[in-house]
Short mmCIF file of C-alpha atoms and ligand atoms in Angstrom, two decimals:
data_model
loop_
_atom_site.label_atom_id
_atom_site.label_comp_id
_atom_site.label_asym_id
_atom_site.label_seq_id
_atom_site.Cartn_x
_atom_site.Cartn_y
_atom_site.Cartn_z
CA MET A 1303 0.00 0.00 0.00
CA PRO A 1304 1.63 3.26 -1.05
CA ALA A 1305 1.68 6.17 1.31
CA THR A 1306 -1.31 8.52 0.78
CA VAL A 1307 0.28 11.48 2.54
CA PRO A 1308 1.00 14.17 -0.07
CA SER A 1309 4.63 14.62 -0.88
CA GLU A 1310 6.35 17.96 -1.28
CA ARG A 1311 5.81 17.80 -5.05
CA HIS A 1312 2.29 18.88 -5.89
CA CYS A 1313 0.51 18.81 -9.20
CA GLY A 1314 -1.55 21.92 -8.39
CA THR A 1315 -4.86 20.12 -8.40
CA PRO A 1316 -7.13 21.79 -5.86
CA PHE A 1317 -8.87 19.51 -3.44
CA PRO A 1318 -11.43 20.11 -0.69
CA PRO A 1319 -10.05 20.52 2.80
CA SER A 1320 -9.68 17.37 4.81
CA ALA A 1321 -8.33 16.59 8.21
CA ARG A 1322 -5.33 14.88 6.70
CA PHE A 1323 -4.24 17.84 4.60
CA ARG A 1324 -5.30 20.52 7.02
CA LEU A 1325 -2.28 19.64 9.14
CA ARG A 1326 -0.09 21.16 6.46
CA ALA A 1327 -2.17 24.31 6.17
CA ALA A 1328 -2.39 24.91 9.91
CA SER A 1329 0.73 27.07 9.80
CA GLY A 1330 1.24 29.84 7.30
CA PRO A 1331 -1.29 31.61 5.08
CA ARG A 1332 -4.54 29.96 4.13
CA ARG A 1333 -4.35 28.30 0.74
CA PRO A 1334 -6.25 25.56 -1.03
CA PRO A 1335 -4.94 22.19 0.01
CA LEU A 1336 -3.26 20.29 -2.77
CA TYR A 1337 -2.80 16.68 -3.46
CA CYS A 1338 -0.14 14.94 -5.32
CA ARG A 1339 -0.32 13.32 -8.72
CA ALA A 1340 1.35 10.25 -7.27
CA VAL A 1341 -1.76 9.15 -5.36
CA ILE A 1342 -4.24 9.82 -8.21
CA ARG A 1343 -4.45 6.48 -9.85
CA VAL A 1344 -6.98 3.69 -9.95
CA GLY A 1345 -6.73 1.76 -6.72
CA GLY A 1346 -5.15 4.73 -4.97
CA GLU A 1347 -6.72 6.59 -2.12
CA VAL A 1348 -8.11 10.08 -2.07
CA ASP A 1349 -10.18 12.17 0.30
CA ALA A 1350 -13.60 12.98 -1.18
CA PHE A 1351 -17.00 14.02 0.02
CA CYS A 1352 -19.31 11.06 0.58
CA ASN A 1353 -22.98 11.97 0.19
CA ARG A 1354 -24.14 8.97 2.18
CA CYS A 1355 -21.80 9.59 5.10
CA GLY A 1356 -22.09 13.38 4.73
CA LEU A 1357 -18.38 13.75 5.40
CA VAL A 1358 -15.07 14.12 3.61
CA LEU A 1359 -13.62 10.66 3.95
CA ALA A 1360 -10.96 8.46 2.45
CA HIS A 1361 -12.09 6.91 -0.82
CA THR A 1362 -10.55 4.31 -3.09
CA ILE A 1363 -10.21 5.58 -6.67
CA HIS A 1364 -12.11 3.54 -9.26
CA ALA A 1365 -11.61 5.75 -12.32
CA VAL A 1366 -9.30 8.63 -13.27
CA VAL A 1367 -10.01 11.08 -16.11
CA GLY A 1368 -7.61 13.88 -16.97
CA GLY A 1369 -5.62 13.34 -13.81
CA ARG A 1370 -8.69 13.66 -11.62
CA PRO A 1371 -10.39 10.86 -9.72
CA VAL A 1372 -13.90 10.86 -11.20
CA LYS A 1373 -15.27 7.71 -9.61
CA VAL A 1374 -14.50 6.73 -6.06
CA GLU A 1375 -15.57 4.24 -3.45
CA CYS A 1376 -16.12 5.38 0.11
CA ASN A 1377 -13.87 3.38 2.40
CA THR A 1378 -16.41 3.83 5.19
CA CYS A 1379 -19.78 2.90 3.65
CA HIS A 1380 -18.41 1.35 0.42
CA SER A 1381 -20.80 3.26 -1.82
CA VAL A 1382 -19.37 3.96 -5.27
CA HIS A 1383 -20.10 7.43 -6.62
CA ARG A 1384 -18.75 10.25 -8.75
CA ASN A 1385 -16.10 12.34 -7.06
CA ARG A 1386 -18.22 15.35 -6.13
CA GLY A 1387 -15.39 16.98 -4.25
CA ALA A 1388 -13.23 17.19 -7.35
CA ALA A 1389 -16.16 18.43 -9.47
CA GLY A 1390 -16.85 21.28 -7.07
CA ALA A 1391 -13.21 22.29 -6.94
CA THR A 1392 -13.09 22.72 -10.71
CA GLY A 1393 -15.96 25.19 -10.77
CA GLY A 1394 -18.94 22.87 -11.11
CA ALA A 1395 -22.28 24.54 -10.45
CA ARG A 1396 -23.44 24.38 -6.88
CA PRO A 1397 -27.23 24.33 -6.73
CA ALA A 1398 -27.32 25.61 -3.16
CA ARG A 1399 -25.64 28.85 -4.20
CA ALA A 1400 -27.93 29.38 -7.18
CA SER A 1401 -31.10 28.96 -5.14
CA ARG A 1402 -29.84 31.42 -2.57
CA GLU A 1403 -29.47 34.09 -5.26
CA LYS A 1404 -32.99 33.42 -6.47
CA ALA A 1405 -34.30 34.26 -3.01
CA ALA A 1406 -33.48 37.95 -3.61
CA ALA A 1407 -36.17 40.61 -3.19
CA VAL A 1408 -38.69 41.30 -5.94
CA PRO A 1409 -37.05 43.72 -8.41
CA PHE A 1410 -38.16 47.33 -8.32
CA ASP A 1411 -39.35 47.22 -11.93
CA ALA A 1412 -41.70 44.34 -11.14
CA LEU A 1413 -43.12 46.21 -8.17
CA LEU A 1414 -43.62 49.29 -10.30
CA ALA A 1415 -45.23 47.37 -13.14
CA ALA A 1416 -47.68 45.80 -10.69
CA ARG A 1417 -49.07 49.31 -10.03
CA ASN A 1418 -50.36 51.59 -12.74
CA PRO A 1419 -47.38 53.42 -14.25
CA SER A 1420 -49.47 54.95 -17.03
CA ALA A 1421 -51.36 56.93 -14.37
CA ALA A 1422 -48.14 58.29 -12.84
CA ARG A 1423 -48.51 61.71 -11.23
CA ARG A 1424 -45.79 64.27 -10.82
CA TYR A 1425 -44.75 64.70 -7.22
CA SER A 1426 -45.60 67.98 -5.56
CA PRO A 1427 -45.99 68.71 -1.84
CA GLN A 1428 -49.40 70.20 -2.64
CA GLU A 1429 -50.72 66.99 -4.14
CA THR A 1430 -52.20 64.22 -2.05
CA PHE A 1431 -51.14 60.67 -2.80
CA ALA A 1432 -52.59 57.29 -1.97
CA VAL A 1433 -50.93 53.92 -1.43
CA ASP A 1434 -49.84 52.22 -4.67
CA GLU A 1435 -50.03 55.39 -6.73
CA VAL A 1436 -47.11 55.81 -9.14
CA VAL A 1437 -45.25 59.08 -8.68
CA ASP A 1438 -42.68 60.89 -10.84
CA HIS A 1439 -40.25 62.87 -8.73
CA PRO A 1440 -37.93 65.47 -10.29
CA THR A 1441 -34.93 64.21 -8.30
CA PHE A 1442 -35.59 60.59 -7.40
CA GLY A 1443 -37.33 59.54 -10.60
CA ARG A 1444 -40.29 57.24 -10.76
CA GLY A 1445 -41.53 55.50 -7.64
CA PHE A 1446 -44.67 54.26 -6.01
CA VAL A 1447 -46.38 55.12 -2.76
CA SER A 1448 -45.60 52.31 -0.32
CA ALA A 1449 -47.25 53.91 2.73
CA VAL A 1450 -49.17 56.96 3.80
CA ARG A 1451 -48.01 58.26 7.16
CA ASP A 1452 -49.60 60.61 9.67
CA ALA A 1453 -48.97 64.35 9.66
CA GLY A 1454 -49.03 64.76 5.90
CA LYS A 1455 -46.17 62.38 5.09
CA VAL A 1456 -46.05 59.82 2.35
CA GLU A 1457 -43.49 57.04 1.94
CA ILE A 1458 -42.43 56.57 -1.67
CA THR A 1459 -40.27 53.67 -2.85
CA PHE A 1460 -37.91 54.75 -5.60
CA ARG A 1461 -35.44 52.56 -7.45
CA SER A 1462 -32.50 53.58 -5.29
CA ASP A 1463 -34.14 54.51 -2.02
CA VAL A 1464 -37.28 54.81 0.05
CA LYS A 1465 -38.14 58.41 0.84
CA VAL A 1466 -40.64 59.93 3.25
CA LEU A 1467 -41.96 63.10 1.64
CA VAL A 1468 -44.62 65.62 2.54
CA HIS A 1469 -47.89 65.68 0.66
CA GLY A 1470 -51.30 67.31 0.94
CA ARG A 1471 -49.85 70.72 1.76
CA ALA A 1472 -52.78 72.87 0.79
ZN1 ZN B 1946 -19.54 6.88 2.72
#
């Protein structure tokens, strides 16, 4: 059984952090752990993320493509699977990240379009505005009334900001 500890010669292939390699990175600046070409061969051993175990664990390499272990067997649960760890390290899409971006707030344009932009009124302190009315402001641009406050104040949501402005000043 060849040693699986990385040697000083590295091939530059990034690899997810693991307890074994973290020892090397503990001192000095943080950098992606590397693993050595010498251990990447069928029958060799590599640390990879096991979906079933939910951990980065030692895996036996079943297939190597382009110097990367693409198919591995978990030494703990013995499930054979694609090497997800290596796929992620080479820029593979991560669904979790994509769905998080989708959770962003509703865009301003959509909020505006849901009102009645064709009935937009020019803002003036003398005018009186109601919730959901679309307002054109000389400085802030087009917005919509998101709330009517007490004491002659109206909250208008513009693209860049939410402003509380006076209205109904007779
Ligand atoms: Zn496993």
